[in-house]
Short mmCIF file of C-alpha atoms in Angstrom, two decimals:
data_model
loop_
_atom_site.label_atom_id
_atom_site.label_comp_id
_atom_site.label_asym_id
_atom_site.label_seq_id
_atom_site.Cartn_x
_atom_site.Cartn_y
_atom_site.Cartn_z
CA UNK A 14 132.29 87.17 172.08
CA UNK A 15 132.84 83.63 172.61
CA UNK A 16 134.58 80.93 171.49
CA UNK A 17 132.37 79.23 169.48
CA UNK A 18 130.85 82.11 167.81
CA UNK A 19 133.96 83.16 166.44
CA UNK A 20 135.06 79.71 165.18
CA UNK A 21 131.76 79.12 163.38
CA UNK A 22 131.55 79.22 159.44
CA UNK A 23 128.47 80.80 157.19
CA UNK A 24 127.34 80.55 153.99
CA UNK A 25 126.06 83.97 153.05
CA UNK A 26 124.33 82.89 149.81
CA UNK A 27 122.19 80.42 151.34
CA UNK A 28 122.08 81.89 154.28
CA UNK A 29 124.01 79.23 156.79
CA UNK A 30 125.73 79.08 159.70
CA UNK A 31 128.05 75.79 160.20
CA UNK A 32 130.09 74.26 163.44
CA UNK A 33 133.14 73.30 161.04
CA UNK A 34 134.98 74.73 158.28
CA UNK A 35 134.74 70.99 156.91
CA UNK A 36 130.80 71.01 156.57
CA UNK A 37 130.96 74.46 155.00
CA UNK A 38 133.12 73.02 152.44
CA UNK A 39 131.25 70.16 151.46
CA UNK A 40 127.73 72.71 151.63
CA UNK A 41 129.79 74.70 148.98
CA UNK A 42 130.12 71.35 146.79
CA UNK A 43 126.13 70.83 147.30
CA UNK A 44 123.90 71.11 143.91
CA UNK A 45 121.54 73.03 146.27
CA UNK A 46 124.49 76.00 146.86
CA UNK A 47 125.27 75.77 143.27
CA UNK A 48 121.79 76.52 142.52
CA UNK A 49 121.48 79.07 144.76
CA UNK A 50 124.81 80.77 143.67
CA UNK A 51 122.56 80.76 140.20
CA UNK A 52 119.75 82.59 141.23
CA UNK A 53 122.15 85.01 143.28
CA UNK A 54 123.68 85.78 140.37
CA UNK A 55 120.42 86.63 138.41
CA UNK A 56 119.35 88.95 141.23
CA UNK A 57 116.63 86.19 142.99
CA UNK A 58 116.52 84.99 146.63
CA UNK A 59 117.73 81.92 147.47
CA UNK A 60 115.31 79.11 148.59
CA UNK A 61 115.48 76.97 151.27
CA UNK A 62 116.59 73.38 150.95
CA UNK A 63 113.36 71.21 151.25
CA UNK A 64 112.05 73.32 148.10
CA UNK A 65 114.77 72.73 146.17
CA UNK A 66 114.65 68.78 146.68
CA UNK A 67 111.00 69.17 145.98
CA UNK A 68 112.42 70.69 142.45
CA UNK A 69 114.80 68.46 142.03
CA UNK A 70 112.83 65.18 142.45
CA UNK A 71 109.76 66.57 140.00
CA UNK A 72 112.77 66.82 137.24
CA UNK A 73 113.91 63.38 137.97
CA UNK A 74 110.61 62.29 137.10
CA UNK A 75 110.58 63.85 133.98
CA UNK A 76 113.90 63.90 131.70
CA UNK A 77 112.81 64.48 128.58
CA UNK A 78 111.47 67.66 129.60
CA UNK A 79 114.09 70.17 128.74
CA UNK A 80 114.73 67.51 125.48
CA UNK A 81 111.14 68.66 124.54
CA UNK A 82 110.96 72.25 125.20
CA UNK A 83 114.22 73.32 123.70
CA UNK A 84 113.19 71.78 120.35
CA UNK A 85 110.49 74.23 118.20
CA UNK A 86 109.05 71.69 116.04
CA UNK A 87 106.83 74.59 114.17
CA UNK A 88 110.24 76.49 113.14
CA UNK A 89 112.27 73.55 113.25
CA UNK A 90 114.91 74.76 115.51
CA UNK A 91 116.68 73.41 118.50
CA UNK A 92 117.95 75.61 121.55
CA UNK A 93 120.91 74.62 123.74
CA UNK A 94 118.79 76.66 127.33
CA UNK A 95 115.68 77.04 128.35
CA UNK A 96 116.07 80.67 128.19
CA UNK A 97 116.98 80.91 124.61
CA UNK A 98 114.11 78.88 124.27
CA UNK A 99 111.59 81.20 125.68
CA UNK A 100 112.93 84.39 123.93
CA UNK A 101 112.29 82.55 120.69
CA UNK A 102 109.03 81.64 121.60
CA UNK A 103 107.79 85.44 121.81
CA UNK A 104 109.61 86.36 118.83
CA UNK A 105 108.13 88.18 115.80
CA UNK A 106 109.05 84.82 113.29
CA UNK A 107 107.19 82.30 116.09
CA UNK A 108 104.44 84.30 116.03
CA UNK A 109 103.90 84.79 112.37
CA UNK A 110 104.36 80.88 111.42
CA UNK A 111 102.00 80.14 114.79
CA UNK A 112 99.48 82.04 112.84
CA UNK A 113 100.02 80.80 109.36
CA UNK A 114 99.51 77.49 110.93
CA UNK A 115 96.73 78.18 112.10
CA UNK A 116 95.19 79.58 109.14
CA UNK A 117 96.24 76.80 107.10
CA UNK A 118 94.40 74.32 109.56
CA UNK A 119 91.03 76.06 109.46
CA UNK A 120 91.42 76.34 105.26
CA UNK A 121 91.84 72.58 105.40
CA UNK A 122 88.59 71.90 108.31
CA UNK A 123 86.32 74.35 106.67
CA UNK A 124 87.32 72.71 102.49
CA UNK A 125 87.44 69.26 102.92
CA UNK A 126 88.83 69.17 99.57
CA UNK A 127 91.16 67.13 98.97
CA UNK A 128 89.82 63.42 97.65
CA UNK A 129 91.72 60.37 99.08
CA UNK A 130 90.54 57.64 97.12
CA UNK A 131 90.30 54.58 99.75
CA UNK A 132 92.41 51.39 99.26
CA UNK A 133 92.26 49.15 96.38
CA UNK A 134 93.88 46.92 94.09
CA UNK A 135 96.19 48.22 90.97
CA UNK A 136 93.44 47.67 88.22
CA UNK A 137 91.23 49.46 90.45
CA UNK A 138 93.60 52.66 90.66
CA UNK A 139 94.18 52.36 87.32
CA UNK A 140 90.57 52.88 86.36
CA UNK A 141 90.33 55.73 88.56
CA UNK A 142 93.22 57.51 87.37
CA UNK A 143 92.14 57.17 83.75
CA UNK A 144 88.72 58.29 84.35
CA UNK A 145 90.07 61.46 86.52
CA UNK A 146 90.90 64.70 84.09
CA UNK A 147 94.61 66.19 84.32
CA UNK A 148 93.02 69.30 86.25
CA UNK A 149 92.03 67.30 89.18
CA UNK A 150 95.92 65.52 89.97
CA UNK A 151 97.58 67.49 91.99
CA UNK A 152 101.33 68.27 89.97
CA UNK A 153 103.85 67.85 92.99
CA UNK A 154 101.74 64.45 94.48
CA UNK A 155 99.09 63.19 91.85
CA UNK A 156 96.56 63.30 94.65
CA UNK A 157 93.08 63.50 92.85
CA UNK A 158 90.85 66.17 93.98
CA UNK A 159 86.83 66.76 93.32
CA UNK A 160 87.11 69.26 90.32
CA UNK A 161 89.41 72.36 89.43
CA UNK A 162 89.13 74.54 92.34
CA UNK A 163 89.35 71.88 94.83
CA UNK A 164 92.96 71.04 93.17
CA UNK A 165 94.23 74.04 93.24
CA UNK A 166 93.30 74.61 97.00
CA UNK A 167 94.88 71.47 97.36
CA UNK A 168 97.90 72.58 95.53
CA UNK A 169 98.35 75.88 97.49
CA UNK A 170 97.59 74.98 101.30
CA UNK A 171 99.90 71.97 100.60
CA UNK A 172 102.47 72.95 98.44
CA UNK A 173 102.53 76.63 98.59
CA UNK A 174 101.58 77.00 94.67
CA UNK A 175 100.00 79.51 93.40
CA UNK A 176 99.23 80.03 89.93
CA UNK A 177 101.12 83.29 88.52
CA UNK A 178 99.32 85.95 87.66
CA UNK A 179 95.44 84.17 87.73
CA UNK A 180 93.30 87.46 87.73
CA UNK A 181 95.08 88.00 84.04
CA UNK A 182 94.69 84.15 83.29
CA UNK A 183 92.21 83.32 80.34
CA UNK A 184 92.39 79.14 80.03
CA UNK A 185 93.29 77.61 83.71
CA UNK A 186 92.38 74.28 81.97
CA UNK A 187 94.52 74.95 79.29
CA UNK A 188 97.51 76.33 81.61
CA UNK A 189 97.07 73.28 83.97
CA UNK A 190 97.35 71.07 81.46
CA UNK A 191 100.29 72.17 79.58
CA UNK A 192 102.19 72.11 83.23
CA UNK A 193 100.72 68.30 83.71
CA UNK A 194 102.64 67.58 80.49
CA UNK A 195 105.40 69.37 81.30
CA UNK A 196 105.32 67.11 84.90
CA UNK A 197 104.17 64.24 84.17
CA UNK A 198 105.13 63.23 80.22
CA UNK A 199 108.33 65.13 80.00
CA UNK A 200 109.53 64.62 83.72
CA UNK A 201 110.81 68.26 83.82
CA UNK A 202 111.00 71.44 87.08
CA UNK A 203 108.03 73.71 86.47
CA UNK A 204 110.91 76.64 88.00
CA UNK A 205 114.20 75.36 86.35
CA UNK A 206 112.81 73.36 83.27
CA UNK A 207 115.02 75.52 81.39
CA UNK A 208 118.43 74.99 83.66
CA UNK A 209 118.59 71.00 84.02
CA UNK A 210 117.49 68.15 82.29
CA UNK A 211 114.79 65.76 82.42
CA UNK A 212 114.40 63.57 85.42
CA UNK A 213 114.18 59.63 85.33
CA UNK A 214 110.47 59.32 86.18
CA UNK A 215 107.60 61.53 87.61
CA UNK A 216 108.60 60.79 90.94
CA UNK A 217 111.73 61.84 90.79
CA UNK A 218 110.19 64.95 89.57
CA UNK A 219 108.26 65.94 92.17
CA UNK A 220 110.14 64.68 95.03
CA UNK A 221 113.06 67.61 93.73
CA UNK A 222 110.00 70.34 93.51
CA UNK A 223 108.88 69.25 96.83
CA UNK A 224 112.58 69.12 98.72
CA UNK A 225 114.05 72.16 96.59
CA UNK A 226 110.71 74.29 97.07
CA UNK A 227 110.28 74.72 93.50
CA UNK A 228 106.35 74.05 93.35
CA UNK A 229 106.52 77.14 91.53
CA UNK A 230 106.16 78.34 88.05
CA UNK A 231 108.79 79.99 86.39
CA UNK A 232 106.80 83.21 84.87
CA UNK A 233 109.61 85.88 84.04
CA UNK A 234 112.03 87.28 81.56
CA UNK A 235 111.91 84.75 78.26
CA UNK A 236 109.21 82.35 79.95
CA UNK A 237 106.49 84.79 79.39
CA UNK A 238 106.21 83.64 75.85
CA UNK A 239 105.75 80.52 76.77
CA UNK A 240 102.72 80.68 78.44
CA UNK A 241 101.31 83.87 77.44
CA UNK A 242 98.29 81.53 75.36
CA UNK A 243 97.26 81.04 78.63
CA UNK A 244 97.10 85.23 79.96
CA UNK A 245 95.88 87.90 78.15
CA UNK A 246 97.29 91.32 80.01
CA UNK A 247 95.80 93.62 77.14
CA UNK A 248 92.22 93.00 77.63
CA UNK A 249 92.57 93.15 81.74
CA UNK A 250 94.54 96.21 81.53
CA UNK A 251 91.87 98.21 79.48
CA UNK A 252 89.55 96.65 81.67
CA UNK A 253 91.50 98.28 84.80
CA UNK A 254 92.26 101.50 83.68
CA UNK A 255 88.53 102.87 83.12
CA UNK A 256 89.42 106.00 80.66
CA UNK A 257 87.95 107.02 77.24
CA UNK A 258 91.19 109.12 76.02
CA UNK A 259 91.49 108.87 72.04
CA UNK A 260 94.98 108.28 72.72
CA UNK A 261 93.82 104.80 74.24
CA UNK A 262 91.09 103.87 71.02
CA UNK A 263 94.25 104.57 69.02
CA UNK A 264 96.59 102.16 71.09
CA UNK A 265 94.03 99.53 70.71
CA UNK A 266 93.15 99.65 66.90
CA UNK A 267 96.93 99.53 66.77
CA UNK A 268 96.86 96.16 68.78
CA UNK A 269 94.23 95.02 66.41
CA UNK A 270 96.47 95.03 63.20
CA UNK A 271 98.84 92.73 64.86
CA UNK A 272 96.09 89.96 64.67
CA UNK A 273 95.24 88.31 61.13
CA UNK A 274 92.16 86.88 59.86
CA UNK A 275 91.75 83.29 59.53
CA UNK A 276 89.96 80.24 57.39
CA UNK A 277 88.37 77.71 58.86
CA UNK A 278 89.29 74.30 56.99
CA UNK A 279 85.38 73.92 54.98
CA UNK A 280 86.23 77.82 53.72
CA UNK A 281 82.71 78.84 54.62
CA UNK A 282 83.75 80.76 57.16
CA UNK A 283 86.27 84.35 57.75
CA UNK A 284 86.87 84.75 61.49
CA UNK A 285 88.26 89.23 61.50
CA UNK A 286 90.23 90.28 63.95
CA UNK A 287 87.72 92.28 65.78
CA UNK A 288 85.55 88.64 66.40
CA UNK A 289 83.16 89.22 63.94
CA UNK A 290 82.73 85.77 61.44
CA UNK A 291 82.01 86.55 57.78
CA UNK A 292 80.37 84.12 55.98
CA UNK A 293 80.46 82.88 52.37
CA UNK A 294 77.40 84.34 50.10
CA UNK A 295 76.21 80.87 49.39
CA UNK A 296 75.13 80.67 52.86
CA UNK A 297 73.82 84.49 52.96
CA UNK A 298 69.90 83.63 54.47
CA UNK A 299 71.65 81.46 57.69
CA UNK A 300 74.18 84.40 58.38
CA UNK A 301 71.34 86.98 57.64
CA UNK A 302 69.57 85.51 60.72
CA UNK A 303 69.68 87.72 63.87
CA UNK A 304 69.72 84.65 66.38
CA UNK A 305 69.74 85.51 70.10
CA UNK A 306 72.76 85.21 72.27
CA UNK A 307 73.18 82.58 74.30
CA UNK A 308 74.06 83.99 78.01
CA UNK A 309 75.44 81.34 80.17
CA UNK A 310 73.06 81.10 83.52
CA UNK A 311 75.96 78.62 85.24
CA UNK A 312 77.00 80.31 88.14
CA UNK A 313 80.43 78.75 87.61
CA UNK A 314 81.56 79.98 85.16
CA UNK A 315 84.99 81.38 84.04
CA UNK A 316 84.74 84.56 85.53
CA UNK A 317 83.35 83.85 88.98
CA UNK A 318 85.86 81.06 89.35
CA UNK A 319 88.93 83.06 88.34
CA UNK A 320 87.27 85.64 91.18
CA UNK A 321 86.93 83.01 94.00
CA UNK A 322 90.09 81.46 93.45
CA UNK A 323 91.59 85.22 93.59
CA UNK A 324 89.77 85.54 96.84
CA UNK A 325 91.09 82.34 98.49
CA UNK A 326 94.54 83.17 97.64
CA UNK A 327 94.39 86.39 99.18
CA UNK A 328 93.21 84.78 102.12
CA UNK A 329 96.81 82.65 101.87
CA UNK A 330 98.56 85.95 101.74
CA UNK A 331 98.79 86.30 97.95
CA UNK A 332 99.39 89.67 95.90
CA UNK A 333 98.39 91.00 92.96
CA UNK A 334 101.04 91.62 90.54
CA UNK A 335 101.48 95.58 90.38
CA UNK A 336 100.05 97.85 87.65
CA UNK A 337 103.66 98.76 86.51
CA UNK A 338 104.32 94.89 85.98
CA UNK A 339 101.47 94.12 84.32
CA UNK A 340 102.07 97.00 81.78
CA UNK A 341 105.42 95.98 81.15
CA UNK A 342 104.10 92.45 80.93
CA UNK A 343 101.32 93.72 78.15
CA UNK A 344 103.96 95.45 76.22
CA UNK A 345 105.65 91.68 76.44
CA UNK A 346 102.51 90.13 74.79
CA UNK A 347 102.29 92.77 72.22
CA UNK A 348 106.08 91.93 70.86
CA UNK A 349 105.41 88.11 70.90
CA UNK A 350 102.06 88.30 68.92
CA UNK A 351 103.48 90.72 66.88
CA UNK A 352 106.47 87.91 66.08
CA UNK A 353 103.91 85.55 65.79
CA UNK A 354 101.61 87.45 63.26
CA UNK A 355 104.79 87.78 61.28
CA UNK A 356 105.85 84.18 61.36
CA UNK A 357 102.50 82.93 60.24
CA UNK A 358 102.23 85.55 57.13
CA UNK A 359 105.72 84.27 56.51
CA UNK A 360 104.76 80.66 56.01
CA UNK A 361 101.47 81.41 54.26
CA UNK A 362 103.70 83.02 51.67
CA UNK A 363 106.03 80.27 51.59
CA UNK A 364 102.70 77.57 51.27
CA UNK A 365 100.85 79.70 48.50
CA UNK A 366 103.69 79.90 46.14
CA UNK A 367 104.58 76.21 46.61
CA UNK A 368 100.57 75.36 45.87
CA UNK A 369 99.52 75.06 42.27
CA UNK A 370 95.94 74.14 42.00
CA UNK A 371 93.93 75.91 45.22
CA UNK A 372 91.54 72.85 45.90
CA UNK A 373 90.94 71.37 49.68
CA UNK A 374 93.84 69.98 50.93
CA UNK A 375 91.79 68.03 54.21
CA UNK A 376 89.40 65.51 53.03
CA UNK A 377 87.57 64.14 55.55
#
């Protein structure tokens, strides 16, 4: 062997053979050896040097790069290497809140819902706000939709709200209303009204729903009662159940004595608990009249907008509330109108012993 074969240095990583000891050192101080130590070390060939400059000078001309793709702007996460990066990218949470997006963004192309009233002056606004209804503002941005429906879209796709319990819900406008009030005149959390106090002003009020994720109602424990004008679980449940057991007719005539029968102010007229209307025997040839029903022919009516509302919030991912909750939630009712029919007969007591002549007490 000769002498310059044995005094000759390698590099077995990158596959080099030097004159000098001094050239191999400074090779082993090269970003291209370091790179190729890399791959070594992850079980790839090494490349020769013109590709790696060719690598090198397409990342020069791009920094931000890596700044871009280590930063998941759909989960809102940041990743300190590219690998970490990509194993987040095929994971199970990516995926799900890729497609969520998506479904959100082909609700909001195929509604066009929302109504953004275009720039104007303040008395302009003003007029439009007073001649919109409290349904249509939206209760975490006062944006103004179309109608009902087109608010409550608004409200879900946006805000994630949902309205508790709406196959069981008898008065939306009613229960939309009474939460606009709650929002809007008394400055108060729809989800922890009952564990803080009463912001400054309505914004204030629905910038903490909107950062806190409380654009939510509160519907459990000792806040059933106060909405349950709005639900009626009773009537839905028999509804649901589909059996003609005695023990069931029995249950329900016992619901039926925790109602009362009620006045109206002229004292013509006797509404029963069962929904029949007796009328005074003065008026005995009008009431002896069998008129015909009137069957509403509007095809948007209560019941078909309770169902398409149901059916767009499935499409969101929403659930039904279970059979076992919604019994539980009946026998709820049943207590509070129970208390209630109890309360009233107490101060009817209270007002007929205090009244001496029985005359009409409203004039007008």
């Amino acid at each position: 062997m000769s002498q310059n074969a044995t005094t000759r240095s390698t590099c077995t990583t990158c596959r080099l053979t030097f004159e000098s000891s001094q050239l191999q050192r400074a090779h082993h101080q090269s970003e291209w050896h370091l790179y190729n130590m890399r791959r070594k070390m992850a079980c790839l060939e090494p490349i020769p040097r013109e590709e790696f400059e060719r690598k090198a000078a397409e990342f020069r001309q791009t920094p931000m790069r890596l700044a871009e793709e280590h930063l998941c702007k759909l989960c809102n996460k940041r990743f300190h290497s590219f690998e970490s990066y990509g194993d987040h990218l095929q994971s199970k949470r990516h995926v799900e809140n890729a497609k969520i997006r998506k479904m959100k963004e082909t609700v909001q192309e195929n509604s066009n819902s929302v109504f953004t009233p275009p720039k104007m002056d303040l008395t302009k606004t003003a007029s439009v706000a007073k001649e919109a209804t409290v349904v249509q503002i939206c209760l975490f941005c006062s944006t103004i939709s179309r109608d009902l429906e087109r608010n409550l879209e608004h409200m879900s796709t946006e805000h994630g709200f949902f309205i508790p319990d709406v196959n069981y819900c008898i008065s939306l406008e009613g229960l939309l209303t009474y939460l606009h009030d709650k929002v809007a005149t008394h400055h108060l959390c729809l989800w922890c009204s009952d564990k803080s106090k009463a912001f400054q002003s309505l914004a204030a009020a629905q910038t903490h729903m909107r950062d806190k994720g409380h654009c939510k109602v509160f519907h459990y424990d000792n806040a059933i009662a106060e909405l349950t004008d709005f639900y009626d679980y009773r009537k839905k449940q028999e509804e649901d159940e589909d059996t003609d057991e005695q023990s069931d007719t029995d249950s329900d005539s016992d619901d039926s004595d925790l109602d009362f029968a009620v006045v109206d102010d002229a004292g013509y007229q006797l509404y029963l608990p069962s929904g029949a209307v007796a009328g005074h025997r003065s008026l005995f040839r009008y009431y002896r009249q069998n008129l015909r029903p009137l069957v509403s022919t509007n095809p948007s009516d209560s019941g078909q907008r309770i169902r398409r509302i149901v059916d767009r919030y499935k499409r969101l991912g929403w659930n039904a509330p279970s059979k076992a909750a919604v019994v539980v939630r009946a026998k709820d009712q049943k207590f509070i109108m129970r208390c209630r029919a109890k309360a009233h007969l107490r101060v009817g007591v209270k007002a007929n012993a205090l009244q001496r002549h029985y005359r009409k007490q409203v004039t007008y």
